[in-house]
Structure formats: structure tokens, C-alpha cells
Amino acid sequence: MAAPGSLARRPVARTRSTVPTPARHIDWILVGAVVALSLLGALLVFSATKGPGGDTPTTTYFLQRQLMFVVLGWAVMAGVAAIDYRHYRDWAIPMSGIVLALLVLVISPLGSESNGAQAWFELAGFQLQPSEFAKLVFILGMSAFLTYDRAGGLDGRRLLIAFGLAAVPMGLIMLQPDLGTVLVFVFAALGMVTVAGVRPRHLAIVALVAIVGTVLILNSPILKAYQVDRLTSFVSPDSDTQGAAYNTKQAVVAIAGGGLTGQGLFNGQQTRLNYVPEQHTDFIFTVVGEELGFLGGALVLGLLGVIVWRIWRTAQLSRDEYGMLVCVGVLSMVVFQVFENTGMTMGIMPVTGIPLPFVSYGGSSILTASAAMGLVLSVHMRRFV
Amino acid sequence: MSSDNPGLRLSVVGIVAFSLFAALFVRMYTLQVVQRSDYEQVASDNRLRVVHEQAPRGRILDRNQNVLVDSHEVLQVIADVRTLPTAEGEPEERAAVLGLLAAQLTSEVAPVTVASLEESLADNLIDPFAPVPLVTDISDEQMVAVMERQADMPGISVRRTTVRQYPYGSLGAHVLGYVGSISQEKLDQIDEETGGENPGGYEPGDEIGRTGVEAAYEEELRGDPGELVLEVDARGNVVGTVSHRLPVPGHDLITTLDVNIQALAESELASRMDIVDNTYENAGGSVVVLDPNSGGVVAMASYPTFNPNDFLNGISQEQYALLTDPYGPKALLNRALAGEYAPGSTFKPFTAVAALENGVRTPVDAVNDTGEYSAQNCEGDTCTFANSESEPHGVVDMRRSLEVSSNYYYYEIGDVLWLRRDEVGEEALQDTARSFGFGSDTGIELGEERGGVVPTPERKARNHEENPDAFPYGDWLSGDNINLAIGQGELLSTPLQLANAYGALANGGTVWRPHLAQMVVEPIDTGAQLRVIERFEPEEAGRHELPPEERQPIIDGLVGVTRGAEGTATRAFEDNPPAWPVAGKTGTAQVVGKQNTSVFAAFGPVVPEQPPQYVAAAFLEQAGYGGDVAAPLIARIFAGIADPAQMPMAPRAADVFADGSTG
């Protein structure tokens, strides 16, 4: 196997400084896309939460909090990027321990329930969702395991161990239950093992196990009936007008109503009258679609696409395989979340509670996504050192 | 995929990511650009609640602008039986809802009980999904009381609606018809006929004219429904009004009816038929009065009758079954235009016309009526035909043949016309009958009309061929012509047809299309000028020119019937003399297995200064001789018409209630 660094088409001529400075190699495109998207997201959250208009006073509560999260997120992104990503490899085990402890605590009476899942800690007026942070720690830990002592390559035994380790946090999250986040783990893990050199035969077996597992979970008593409904109703969206399929139908109607140029910011009919549920969080893309139309949706997806492209490019440029796998894990997480979230609002994916990175309202989601970008920036900055 | 080429593996991840983004773009483009319009309707269905408002229905008035059918706006408590707790499933909840409703509605004036509400609900509607009216015409205070507790009464609501009101009770029920909730079949039919356009804007639960004038002039009476479009949020709360199109009230319809003559005709008919009905079950009858100079229907009565009020609040199945039982009294049947009877001797004037025009008789030709006529060249089994009770009338000419109603005179005409068929045609009698409108619909606006039968050799042959058991003979024999000549045999006429044919005798040969509508006007304001939307001109349906030398001897004969020394209706007219001369003819039609149908047709006044103004026909089943029952009936109607001072005023429903009797 070639040295990980060989992937990068490193310029022959060195930079002017003899000691390469990471701060010189910040990926400003990625930073710019993240800043632009999170500000646009805050505006959309405002539109979804400001109230019906007319005589009703406008609410800025959600806007203020979201802006606070966004700014906090930038700080977290900078902070994570400032630390050399290779340190995270060394801290993988203690970080995993902390996250697992939190995941256990959250399903104990200390955690609180919302929307049928016991996934939050109530702390000083904020809801902390440990499964969001668990995604990042999982990516870091999995990358560490896959690049540790690779003499034998990624054979079946190692793969089994990898999935055995992954099963612990996934199992705990399944107990909340939060199938959407578990699926993020599955998708991130699939991305990382693919790049780490899984054998096609094993990949096929993994895919089979994932499918069988999903079917078993859908039929197990872990998921509440409404969750199964949500996950399966997209197959026949007209089957039920008030239940799960109702959400999807309203979301699709809202997006279609936007047309090419949208009904105008703050002017979406379905948005204004609260037809779409959870519109500032999981269904935020319906506000984009209805108020800003195809052009606005293309802008949001385009910015996310730029982010994904920069992550992918960083994976390519990474000087070692660990950095590459971290980027692939983040990339898989983001791609799956974008596809599942927007796909669900457009009726081509089942409904699960997954936020749209940088756009959906919520501190845990923004901080996690920002930290993930910090990791990618860290890999990018240190591609020469 | 090889394990030692991370670059290739990274490309795979990139391609997957790119494909997923591409899929999102495609889906987004499809929804927002390609399929956008498909979702527009869904979006507005979502956001908008359309409240359908029926327009106040136009009124129906008589020729003197007396309101026969009124519209009255009321508040009505209705129950949606699909939401209301059921008696079987949740009896306690149901009792609680109805108990609360009764309590909220009960005022000192009219107590409402759970039992009375259950009774309204138990009147199982013909349409199980239409809202059931529970209490109609509640006060504003009662409405507020109900709406305050609406959350505790699932399935109960209050609506503003207009209901039909009948100032004269059941007067003219058959002609005016009734309204009811539109049926799903009718809605489907409208959709189909108009290609889904539904220009009347009908919605389930809307009123529609079911029969009579209500149905015939539905389009004019209905008006345009209004539409209140409200914007609602996801919870169903009304956020605002998007648009409000006010309903446009229906037009008023002025008919040709005269309420006083209609009332007189109905009461005269009922007083006679009530007696007959006591003896013979399910006997019916009818009277028609027309204007012979236009075909306008002045009065049209059918016995037994029904109360259109019964249909207003949803008729019970039991009531409906009784009204429509084919072996029952068939009270819904308008016998004036759907009852088919042998006209009997009232057909003789038309036989006389056929004789005159085919050169078989002149008015002065006399025959010796021996009481029993023997057919010349007899072909069938029956060759002798007797007068009524075989009474000989001696020497009769055309005038006297009508006055005394000689069968012999007309038997011979029928026989001779058949003998000379090579010369006058096989259907000389039938042609004459048809030219006066027999055998086909008169074309009146009302839907349920029947056309009667004019028997022909061809029809007889066809009947025999199709059903030899019921019709053993297929050949038209002289006996058939002989019977036809006195209005018997297979000849069938509706009362309306007979009156209309006599109208042509009265006016000199014009067969009008009978009609009820005089004009459609903007809703009438008392005192204000009429604003006419549409005026209906009389329409000629046919013409049989009767030169005076033909018409006069017939008129003379018909006047003799009511005034001559030997007239078959002279006694009837002496007992109830109208102020002017009347020309008429009695008929007594034999019906197999039943008593005779008493028939009389007449017109008047027969004076030199003006043509007759009224023509009437009456058929009374199982009532006996025409001169005994039908003739006095029409004599009394004409007496009333001829002397308005003597004419009783049509009783108003309110007056009827006031004196304590039922309406």
C-alpha cells in the first residue's frame, strides 16, 4: 500500500516559509460556504418561527438562539481546527468512554423525552443531545481503529470487530429510540470501511446485514408505532391523510408550491399557516422550497454541495490515511443527512428525525456540524505537516 | 475494487455523493417546475375552506301574483349522523348530546325534548349522508345557546338556510311539485351532462326541484349559490376571509295558475272523490282548467293529493313508501297529465269532425237510432252494438246526437269510415284524433306527462304478434272502428289532452302547447314595478282548422248537452248554473273490472262577442255516469269562474291553522 501522503499532488516548490504554517492553508472556500449557509439557515428559521403575521407579534426568540448557536459553532469550528487532528486519534478511547457514558445516562431518568425519544439532557434552558456528539466521536474512533496496526489489511475479522465496536453506541441510541441517527452511523461506517479497503464480498454481506437489521428493527417492539408509520408511509403517501403520511404530503405540497422562484421570503402560504410540522427543525427545507423556490433550494443544496466537495477534496489531500478516513466519515455523515432530510421533505425518503446540517434549528446539530467542519479544516491545514 | 488503491475508493464515495445530490436536484426540479400545477389544487384545498351558501330560491306565483310557494330564511339545527354518537355504540354519549341540545334549545314558547329530537333522527332519510334537520326556525338566542356548547355536542351544528313555505298549504301540490336534497345520482348525472362543469354549482345537500314546476323551472328558481372562502391554519382555525361571493337569489316565476280556481277545483274534486274513495279503494280523479286561447293552465288538480311540507324536513321512509306504493293510492301521481283513461263519449265531437270532413255525414243528415246498431258486413264475433241501456233515441242529427249522446249515430260513422277505408284511408278516425293532440304528449313543461294511446290497425297487429295470449286477434275489424268512434276500446287520453283538444274546438282549431309559466321576473318587491327577465309566449303545437259550418253544429250540440231539454248534463247545470252558456260533453268510460269513470269536458262562455275563455276536463275514477258526477263538478267550477262574487277565496294555510283544524 502506498504511503497515505502520496495521494496529494503536493507542489514541488515549497511555500516561502521553511516551516509550513497550518494557518496559511485554511480552506476558505469551506469556511465561506459554512458561514453563508448557517446565516441563510438562521434567516429561514426566523421565517418558520416568526409567527403567522398580521396582528400577531413577531417572535425573534428562535432567531436569537439560532444566531447564538451559529456564532458559537464558528468558535467551536475554529477551536477544533486549531488542534492537530492527530491528537484526536490519541484521545479516541477516553472520548468514546465519555460519550458512551452520556448515552447510557440519557436513557436513564436523568434524560428527558421529546417527540417519543428519550434523547435529551435539559441543562440550564438548553437541550443537549449526546447522540449528535456521539456521531463525531464515532467517526474519530472508527478512523483510529481502521488505521491502527494495518498489517493484515481490512480482513473479515477486523471488519467484524469494527462493527462490533460500532454496535455499542448504535444499540444505545436505538434504545432512545432514534433510528435516524443510527442510520447516520451506519452510513458513516459504510463510507469509512469502503475507503479503508473493505473487500467487495464483505461489503455485500454488510449491506445484507444492514437490510435484514432494518427489517428486524421495524418489526421489533423497540420502535414506537408512529415511528414505524413514519418510516413506511412514504411508500404509499396517500394512504393516510392525518397521520405520518400527512406530514410528507404537506411538505411536498409546500415545496411544489414554491415553483421556480418561490413565494417570497416570509410569504410561504403553507409555512405561514403551520401546515408543515417541525418546520424550523427537521422540515426546514420546506421553507426553502416554498418561499425561495427551485432557485433557493438550488442555492442551499449548492452550498451543501460545495461543503461536500471541499470535504472530499480534503480527504484526497490528507497527508495520512487517518485524516482521509475522518474526512470520509464526515462526508458520509453530511451526505446522508442532506439526502435523508431533504429527500424526506420531497417525499422520496421516509420520515426520520434528522436535521439538515447548518440549516435546521438546534444547538446540538449546529455545534456537531461545526465541530465536524473543524476536523476537516484541521486535516486540510495540516496536509503538509 | 482493490484494497490498495484508496484514490479509487475515494472516487467511489465521491460518485455516490454526487449521484445522491443529483437525485435531489432532479426531484426538486420535478416538484417545483414540472409538476407544480398538479399540487396547486392540493395546496388551496388545504389552506382554504369553502363555505357553500345556497341562494334563496325564487318564489312561484299565480297569474295575479299571489305567492303560491315562498322562500323563508331560517336558522336550522342539523345533525351529521356520521359524527353524532350512535344509539347502538354510544347510547350514553348520545343521550348526553341530545339532552344538552334540548336544554339549550328549550324556550318558554316551545319545549324541545330528547324524545322529539330522536323522532326527527328516526325519520330515516332517503339519503343517509345528508344532514338531518332537527329543529327548524330557531331564534337568534337559541342559536347562540347552541353554539356556545357546540364543542360538547359532536355532530350538531346550526346553519342558515332557506326553506320552502306554502302559504296555501298543499294547494297545487302536484303542479308546483316539491324540493328535496339533491341525490348523489343526480349530482353524478349533472357532472356527466355538463362535462364536470356543474354550472348550477350544486353541492351535496343542496335543494333541488324534484317534481312539478319546481323541477321544470329549477334553473330559473335556483339562483346562483354564494361562496365564502376562508383561510384556515393547520388546526382549522379561521385566519381570515379570502373572498366572499354573495348568493344571487333565484328569479320569481309567475304562472298561469289562478289560485282561487285551483282551490275551487281541488275542493270540488275532493268533496266528490272522498265519497267514491270510501266505497272503492284507491280511486283517483283529476280536473284540468285551461285557457283555450293560449294553452295556459289555470288550474290542475289531482286526487288524492299530498303535502309538500312533508318533504321539507326529510320525509320518513314509511311516508315515502306509502306515497309511492304502486298498489296504494299513488298520491304523488299527477293524474291530470299522467293518468290515462278512455275518454268515452267525450270523444264523439272528434268523430263528428271526422265524419264531416270525410263526407260520411252532413250536420243535418239524420239517422234512426233504434238503440241497437248492427254492423254492416260484419266481420267479427260481435256484430251488434247497443246504446247505453239500449235506450232508443229515435231520429237524431248531429246536434241531437251530441245532446242525447247517441251511440248509434257514432257507431254507424265508425262502421262506415271503415267500410269506405279505400276511399278515406284506414285511419281516418285516428288521423282526426291525432290532429287534436290525442296519442302524443301535449308538451307541457312538467316532466311526468304521458301521451295516451290512439289505437291503429298496425298497433293491434303488433300487440298480437308480441303477446298473442293477451291479444288474441291481430286484425282490425269494423268493431274496432265502431268502438273507437265512441271513445272506447283501446283509446286512452289524459285529462290534460282532452281539455286541450276541447280547447281547439273552442278556439276554432288551434292546438296549443299547454304551459304553466307566464314569465320569469326579478324577485318581486311589493309595490315596485315588475322587472321581466323572460316572457313565455303561447306556442302552437298543431292546428286543425274548423270552418264555422263544421264547428257550429258541434258547438250547438255541446251547448245542448248543458242546456237542452234532453241534455245529458242539463240537470247538473240547472243545479249549479254558471252565469254564461257552457258547451260540454259527458262521458262514461267502461273499465274492465271496475265501476265506470265519470268524464266531462266543457268550455265557456259560449257567447257571440268573444271566444270561450275557459276549457275544462274532469275524470273521476269509479264515480259512475259523467252527467252525475263530473258534469256537476265542472258546472260548479264554471259557476265560480263566471261569478267572481260567488267565488270562494283560496284558504291560506295560516287561516286554516288559526281556526284549529289541520293544514
mmCIF file of N, CA and C in Angstrom, chain A residues 1 13 19 22 99 120-121 136 141 162 170 201 249 274 285 307 319 346 351 357 360 362 373 383:
data_model
loop_
_atom_site.group_PDB
_atom_site.id
_atom_site.type_symbol
_atom_site.label_atom_id
_atom_site.label_comp_id
_atom_site.label_asym_id
_atom_site.label_seq_id
_atom_site.Cartn_x
_atom_site.Cartn_y
_atom_site.Cartn_z
ATOM 1 N N MET A 1 0.836 -1.207 0.000
ATOM 2 C CA MET A 1 0.000 0.000 0.000
ATOM 3 C C MET A 1 0.863 1.245 0.000
ATOM 4 N N ALA A 13 7.479 22.979 -5.471
ATOM 5 C CA ALA A 13 8.050 24.162 -4.809
ATOM 6 C C ALA A 13 7.393 24.344 -3.467
ATOM 7 N N VAL A 19 9.248 26.427 7.496
ATOM 8 C CA VAL A 19 8.356 25.640 8.358
ATOM 9 C C VAL A 19 6.918 25.928 7.910
ATOM 10 N N PRO A 22 0.265 25.846 9.458
ATOM 11 C CA PRO A 22 -1.097 25.390 9.141
ATOM 12 C C PRO A 22 -2.037 26.553 8.845
ATOM 13 N N VAL A 99 -18.635 9.605 25.825
ATOM 14 C CA VAL A 99 -19.868 9.609 25.021
ATOM 15 C C VAL A 99 -20.754 8.421 25.373
ATOM 16 N N TRP A 120 -32.509 13.623 25.193
ATOM 17 C CA TRP A 120 -32.019 14.942 25.579
ATOM 18 C C TRP A 120 -31.682 15.049 27.066
ATOM 19 N N PHE A 121 -30.709 15.908 27.337
ATOM 20 C CA PHE A 121 -30.494 16.374 28.697
ATOM 21 C C PHE A 121 -30.994 17.805 28.756
ATOM 22 N N LEU A 136 -19.639 12.301 15.925
ATOM 23 C CA LEU A 136 -18.255 12.724 15.669
ATOM 24 C C LEU A 136 -17.250 11.805 16.339
ATOM 25 N N GLY A 141 -13.192 7.582 16.402
ATOM 26 C CA GLY A 141 -12.815 6.280 16.938
ATOM 27 C C GLY A 141 -12.697 5.240 15.840
ATOM 28 N N ALA A 162 -14.745 -4.118 14.052
ATOM 29 C CA ALA A 162 -15.163 -2.732 13.819
ATOM 30 C C ALA A 162 -16.666 -2.574 14.015
ATOM 31 N N MET A 170 -24.550 2.456 18.736
ATOM 32 C CA MET A 170 -25.767 2.348 17.924
ATOM 33 C C MET A 170 -26.886 1.692 18.717
ATOM 34 N N ARG A 201 -16.858 -8.527 -1.291
ATOM 35 C CA ARG A 201 -17.680 -9.609 -0.751
ATOM 36 C C ARG A 201 -18.177 -9.235 0.649
ATOM 37 N N LYS A 249 -47.029 14.713 2.873
ATOM 38 C CA LYS A 249 -47.841 15.331 1.830
ATOM 39 C C LYS A 249 -47.799 16.857 1.955
ATOM 40 N N ASN A 274 -48.634 27.145 9.290
ATOM 41 C CA ASN A 274 -48.204 25.996 10.089
ATOM 42 C C ASN A 274 -48.712 24.657 9.588
ATOM 43 N N PHE A 285 -36.388 22.444 5.158
ATOM 44 C CA PHE A 285 -36.217 22.555 3.706
ATOM 45 C C PHE A 285 -37.523 22.931 3.005
ATOM 46 N N ILE A 307 -19.660 22.327 0.293
ATOM 47 C CA ILE A 307 -19.095 21.801 1.536
ATOM 48 C C ILE A 307 -18.643 20.355 1.329
ATOM 49 N N ARG A 319 -2.608 14.094 4.392
ATOM 50 C CA ARG A 319 -1.272 13.530 4.332
ATOM 51 C C ARG A 319 -1.226 12.124 4.901
ATOM 52 N N MET A 346 -39.190 15.974 0.361
ATOM 53 C CA MET A 346 -39.671 15.916 -1.030
ATOM 54 C C MET A 346 -40.328 14.573 -1.336
ATOM 55 N N VAL A 351 -39.765 9.365 6.695
ATOM 56 C CA VAL A 351 -39.614 10.448 7.669
ATOM 57 C C VAL A 351 -38.849 9.950 8.892
ATOM 58 N N PRO A 357 -27.888 19.821 8.150
ATOM 59 C CA PRO A 357 -26.721 20.490 8.742
ATOM 60 C C PRO A 357 -26.701 21.991 8.443
ATOM 61 N N SER A 360 -31.121 23.531 9.886
ATOM 62 C CA SER A 360 -32.142 23.237 10.889
ATOM 63 C C SER A 360 -31.842 23.960 12.186
ATOM 64 N N GLY A 362 -31.350 24.269 16.044
ATOM 65 C CA GLY A 362 -30.942 23.371 17.119
ATOM 66 C C GLY A 362 -29.458 23.478 17.421
ATOM 67 N N MET A 373 -16.747 20.266 10.722
ATOM 68 C CA MET A 373 -16.018 21.081 9.753
ATOM 69 C C MET A 373 -14.649 21.469 10.312
ATOM 70 N N ARG A 383 -2.040 19.437 5.892
ATOM 71 C CA ARG A 383 -1.730 18.437 4.889
ATOM 72 C C ARG A 383 -0.233 18.383 4.592
#
